[in-house]
Short mmCIF file of C-alpha atoms in Angstrom, two decimals:
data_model
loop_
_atom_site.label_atom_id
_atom_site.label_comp_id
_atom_site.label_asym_id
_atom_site.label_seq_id
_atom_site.Cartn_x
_atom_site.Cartn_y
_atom_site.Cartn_z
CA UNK Y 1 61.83 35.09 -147.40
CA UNK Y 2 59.56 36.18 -150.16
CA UNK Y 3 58.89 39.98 -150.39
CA UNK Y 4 55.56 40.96 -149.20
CA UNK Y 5 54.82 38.24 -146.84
CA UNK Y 6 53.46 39.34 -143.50
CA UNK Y 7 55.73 38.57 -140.19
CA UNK Y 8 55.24 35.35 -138.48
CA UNK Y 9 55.26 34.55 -134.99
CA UNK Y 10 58.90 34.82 -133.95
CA UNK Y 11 58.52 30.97 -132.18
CA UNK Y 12 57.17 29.40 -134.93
CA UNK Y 13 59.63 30.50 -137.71
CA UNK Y 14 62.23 29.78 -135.34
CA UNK Y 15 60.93 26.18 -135.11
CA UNK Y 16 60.55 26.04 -138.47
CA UNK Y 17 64.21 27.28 -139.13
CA UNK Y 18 65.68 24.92 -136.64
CA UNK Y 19 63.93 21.63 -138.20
CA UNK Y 20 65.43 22.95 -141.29
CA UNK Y 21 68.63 23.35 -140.61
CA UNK Y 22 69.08 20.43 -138.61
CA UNK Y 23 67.43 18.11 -141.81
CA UNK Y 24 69.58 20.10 -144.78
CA UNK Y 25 72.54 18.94 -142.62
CA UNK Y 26 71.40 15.35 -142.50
CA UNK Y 27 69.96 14.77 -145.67
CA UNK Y 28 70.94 17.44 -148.08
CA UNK Y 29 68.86 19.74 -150.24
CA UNK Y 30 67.66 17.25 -152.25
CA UNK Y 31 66.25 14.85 -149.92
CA UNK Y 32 64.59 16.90 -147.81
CA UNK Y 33 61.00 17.50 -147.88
CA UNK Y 34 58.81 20.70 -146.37
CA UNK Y 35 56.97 17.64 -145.45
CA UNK Y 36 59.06 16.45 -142.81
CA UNK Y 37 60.34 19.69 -141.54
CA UNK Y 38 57.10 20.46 -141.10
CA UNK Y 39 56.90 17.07 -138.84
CA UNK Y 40 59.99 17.94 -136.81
CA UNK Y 41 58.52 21.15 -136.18
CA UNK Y 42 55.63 20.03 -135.18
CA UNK Y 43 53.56 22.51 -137.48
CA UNK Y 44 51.64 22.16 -140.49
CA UNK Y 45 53.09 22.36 -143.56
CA UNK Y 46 51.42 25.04 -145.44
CA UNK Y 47 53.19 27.34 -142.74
CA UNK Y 48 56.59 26.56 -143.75
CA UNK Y 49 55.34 28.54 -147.56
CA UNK Y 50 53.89 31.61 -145.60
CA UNK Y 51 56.32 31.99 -143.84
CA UNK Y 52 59.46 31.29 -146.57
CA UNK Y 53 58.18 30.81 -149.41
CA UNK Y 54 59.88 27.63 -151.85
CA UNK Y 55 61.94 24.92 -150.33
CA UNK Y 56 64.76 26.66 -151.70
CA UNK Y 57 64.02 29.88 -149.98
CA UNK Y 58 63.88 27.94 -146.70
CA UNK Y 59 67.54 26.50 -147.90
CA UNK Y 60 68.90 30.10 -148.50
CA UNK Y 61 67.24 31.48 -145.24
CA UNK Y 62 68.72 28.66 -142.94
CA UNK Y 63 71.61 27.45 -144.69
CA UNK Y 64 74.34 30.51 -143.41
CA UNK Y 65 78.32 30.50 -143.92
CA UNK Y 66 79.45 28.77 -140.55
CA UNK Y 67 81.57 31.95 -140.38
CA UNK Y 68 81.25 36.13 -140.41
CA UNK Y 69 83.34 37.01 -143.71
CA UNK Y 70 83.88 40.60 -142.21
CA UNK Y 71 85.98 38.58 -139.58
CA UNK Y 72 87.69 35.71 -141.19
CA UNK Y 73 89.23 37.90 -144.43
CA UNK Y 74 91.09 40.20 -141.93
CA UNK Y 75 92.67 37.36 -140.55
CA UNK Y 76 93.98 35.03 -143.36
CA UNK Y 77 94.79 38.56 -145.07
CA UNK Y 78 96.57 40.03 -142.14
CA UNK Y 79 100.73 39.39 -142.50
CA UNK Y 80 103.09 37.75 -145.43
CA UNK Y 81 100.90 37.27 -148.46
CA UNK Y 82 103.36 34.26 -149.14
CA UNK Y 83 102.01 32.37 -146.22
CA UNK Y 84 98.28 33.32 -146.32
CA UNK Y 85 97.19 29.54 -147.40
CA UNK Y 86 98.64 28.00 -144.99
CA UNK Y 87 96.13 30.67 -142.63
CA UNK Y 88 93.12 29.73 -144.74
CA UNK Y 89 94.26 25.94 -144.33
CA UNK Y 90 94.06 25.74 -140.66
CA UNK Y 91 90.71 27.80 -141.14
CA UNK Y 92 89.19 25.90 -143.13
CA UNK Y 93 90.15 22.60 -141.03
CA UNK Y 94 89.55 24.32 -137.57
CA UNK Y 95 85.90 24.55 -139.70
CA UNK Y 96 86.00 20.82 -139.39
CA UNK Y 97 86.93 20.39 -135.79
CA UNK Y 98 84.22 22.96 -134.57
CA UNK Y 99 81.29 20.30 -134.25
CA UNK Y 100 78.90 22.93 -134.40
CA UNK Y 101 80.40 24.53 -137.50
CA UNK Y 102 81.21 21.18 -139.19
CA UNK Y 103 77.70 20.43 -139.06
CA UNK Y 104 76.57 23.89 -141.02
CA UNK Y 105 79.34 23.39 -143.72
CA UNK Y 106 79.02 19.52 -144.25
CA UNK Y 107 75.08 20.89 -144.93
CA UNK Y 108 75.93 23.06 -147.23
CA UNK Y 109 78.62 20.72 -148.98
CA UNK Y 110 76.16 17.86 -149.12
CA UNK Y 111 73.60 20.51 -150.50
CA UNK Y 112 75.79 21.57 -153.32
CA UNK Y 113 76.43 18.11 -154.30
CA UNK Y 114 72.62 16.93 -154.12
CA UNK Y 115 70.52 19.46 -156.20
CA UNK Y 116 71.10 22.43 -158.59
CA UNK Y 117 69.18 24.66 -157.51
CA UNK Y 118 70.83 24.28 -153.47
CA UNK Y 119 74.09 24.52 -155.29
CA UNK Y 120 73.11 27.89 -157.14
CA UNK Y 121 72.50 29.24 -153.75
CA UNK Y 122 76.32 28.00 -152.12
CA UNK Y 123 78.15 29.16 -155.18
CA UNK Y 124 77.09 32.65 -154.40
CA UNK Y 125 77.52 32.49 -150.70
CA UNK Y 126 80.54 30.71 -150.34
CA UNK Y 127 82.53 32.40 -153.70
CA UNK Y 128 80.69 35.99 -153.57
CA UNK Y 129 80.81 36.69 -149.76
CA UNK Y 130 83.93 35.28 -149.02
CA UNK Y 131 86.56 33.32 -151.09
CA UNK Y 132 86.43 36.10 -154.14
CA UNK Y 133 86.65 39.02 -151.59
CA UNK Y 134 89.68 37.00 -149.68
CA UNK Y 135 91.88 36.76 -152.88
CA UNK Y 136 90.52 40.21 -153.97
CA UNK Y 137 91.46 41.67 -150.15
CA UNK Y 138 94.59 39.93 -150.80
CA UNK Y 139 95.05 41.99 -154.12
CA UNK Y 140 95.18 38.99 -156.55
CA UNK Y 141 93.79 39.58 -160.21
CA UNK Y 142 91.32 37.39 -161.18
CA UNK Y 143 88.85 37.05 -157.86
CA UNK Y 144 86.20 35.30 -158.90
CA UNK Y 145 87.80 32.44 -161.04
CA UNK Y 146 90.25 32.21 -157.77
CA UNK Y 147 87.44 32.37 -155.47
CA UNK Y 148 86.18 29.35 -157.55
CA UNK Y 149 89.31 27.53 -157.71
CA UNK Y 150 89.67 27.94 -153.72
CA UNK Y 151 85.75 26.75 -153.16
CA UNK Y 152 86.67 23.44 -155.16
CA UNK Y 153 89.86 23.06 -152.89
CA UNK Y 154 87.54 23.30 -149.62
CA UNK Y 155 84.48 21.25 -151.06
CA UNK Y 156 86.31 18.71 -151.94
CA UNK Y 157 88.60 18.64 -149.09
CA UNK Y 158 85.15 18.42 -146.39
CA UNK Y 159 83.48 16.01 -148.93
CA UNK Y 160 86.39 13.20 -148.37
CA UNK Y 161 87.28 14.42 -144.77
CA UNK Y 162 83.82 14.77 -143.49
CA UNK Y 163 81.19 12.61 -145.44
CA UNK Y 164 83.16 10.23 -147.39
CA UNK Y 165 85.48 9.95 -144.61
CA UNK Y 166 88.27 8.73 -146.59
CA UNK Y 167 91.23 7.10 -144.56
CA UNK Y 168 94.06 8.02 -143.94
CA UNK Y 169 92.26 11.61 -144.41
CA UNK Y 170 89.58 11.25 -142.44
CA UNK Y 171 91.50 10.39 -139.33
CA UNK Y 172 94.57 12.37 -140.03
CA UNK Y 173 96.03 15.29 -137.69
CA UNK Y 174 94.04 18.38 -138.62
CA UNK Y 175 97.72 20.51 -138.96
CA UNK Y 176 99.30 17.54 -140.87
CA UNK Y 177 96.02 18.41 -143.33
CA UNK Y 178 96.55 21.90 -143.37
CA UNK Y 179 100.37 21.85 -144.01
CA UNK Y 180 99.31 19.58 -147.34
CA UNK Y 181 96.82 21.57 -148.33
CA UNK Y 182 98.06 25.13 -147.79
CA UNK Y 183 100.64 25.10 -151.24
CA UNK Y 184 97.54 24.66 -153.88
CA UNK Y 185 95.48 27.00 -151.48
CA UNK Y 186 98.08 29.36 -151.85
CA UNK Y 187 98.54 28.95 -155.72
CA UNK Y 188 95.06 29.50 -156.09
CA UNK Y 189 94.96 32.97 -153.62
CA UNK Y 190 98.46 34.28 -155.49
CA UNK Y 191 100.29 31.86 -158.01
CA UNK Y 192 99.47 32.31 -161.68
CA UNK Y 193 96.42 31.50 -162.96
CA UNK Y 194 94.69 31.19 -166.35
CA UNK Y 195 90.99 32.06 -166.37
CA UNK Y 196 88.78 30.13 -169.20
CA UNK Y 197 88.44 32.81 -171.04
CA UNK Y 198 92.55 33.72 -171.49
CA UNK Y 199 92.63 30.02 -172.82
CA UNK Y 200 95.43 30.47 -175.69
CA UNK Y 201 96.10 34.11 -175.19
CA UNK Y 202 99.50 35.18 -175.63
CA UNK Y 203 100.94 36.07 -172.45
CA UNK Y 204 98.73 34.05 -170.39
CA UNK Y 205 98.72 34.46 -166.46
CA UNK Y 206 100.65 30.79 -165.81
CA UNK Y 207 103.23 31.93 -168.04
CA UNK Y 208 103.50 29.51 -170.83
CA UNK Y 209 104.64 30.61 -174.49
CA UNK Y 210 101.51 31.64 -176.69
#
């Protein structure tokens, strides 16, 4: 929400934010109109800029991770280091099991795929708050450019699972998933890795000769 703007009635921004969440999720950023949330919430639409501000405020007020980072890390972190993509694996597909949760993230992934500036928005979410502090809590160099590695994994992964629905994937066992998944999870979190700009250094992290 824009600095500066005064509070709103708690009933009507929560009408607001529900309308909005529940058309991001079935239309995407891009396709989505203040217009019609304004509809579904039954209020006019000039309130929807008092009270957030741009469309894509609204987006990055409503739109949360479907999960607390300060609780998931621990937990794909915690034991062998060797297995923690297989953890993140299951995670990520338990994500996609959880109706309610499937339902945030398929937003978000439909978001990212529909309109820059939505997809400005995910990138920090989803790689700042919690894929570069996982391989960074897992003491891996390169965070960020593994944090990025690990979003494409997952994005891609709910795109053809989820919205595509590409068979045999869309239908498949969630643990067969995970177990097929889990090795390039896992080379992105702690195999070797060459970020852009060590492109042709001697030395490089995936250990080819310079």
């Amino acid at each position: 929400m824009a600095r500066g703007r005064r509070p709103g009635d708690a009933d009507t921004r929560e009408q607001i934010a529900e309308a909005a969440r529940l058309r991001f999720a079935e239309l995407g950023f891009d396709r989505t109109t203040l217009r019609s949330v304004a509809t579904d919430a039954g209020v006019d639409p000039a309130l929807i800029s008092h009270y957030f501000g741009s469309k894509a405020e609204l987006f990055a007020t409503v739109v949360d991770l479907p999960v607390d980072p300060s609780v998931v890390i621990p937990r794909i972190v915690a034991g062998d280091p060797g297995t923690a993509g297989e953890r993140l694996a299951v995670f990520a597909l338990d994500l996609l099991t959880d109706e309610a949760k499937r339902t945030r993230i398929v937003s978000i992934v439909r978001s990212v795929t529909s309109a820059p500036e939505s997809a400005a928005i995910i990138r920090e979410r989803l790689t700042a708050e919690l894929l570069a502090p996982l391989a960074r809590a897992i003491g891996a160099d390169h965070p960020e450019y593994r944090g990025s590695l690990l979003m494409s994994q997952i994005v891609g992964l709910t795109l053809a699972r989820a919205i595509v629905r590409i068979e045999p994937l869309a239908s498949a066992d969630p643990r067969s998933v995970a177990a097929s998944v889990a090795p390039a999870l896992q080379h992105y979190l702690t195999g070797p890795v060459r970020p852009p700009d060590d492109a042709g250094a001697p030395g490089s992290q995936d250990g080819s000769p310079p």
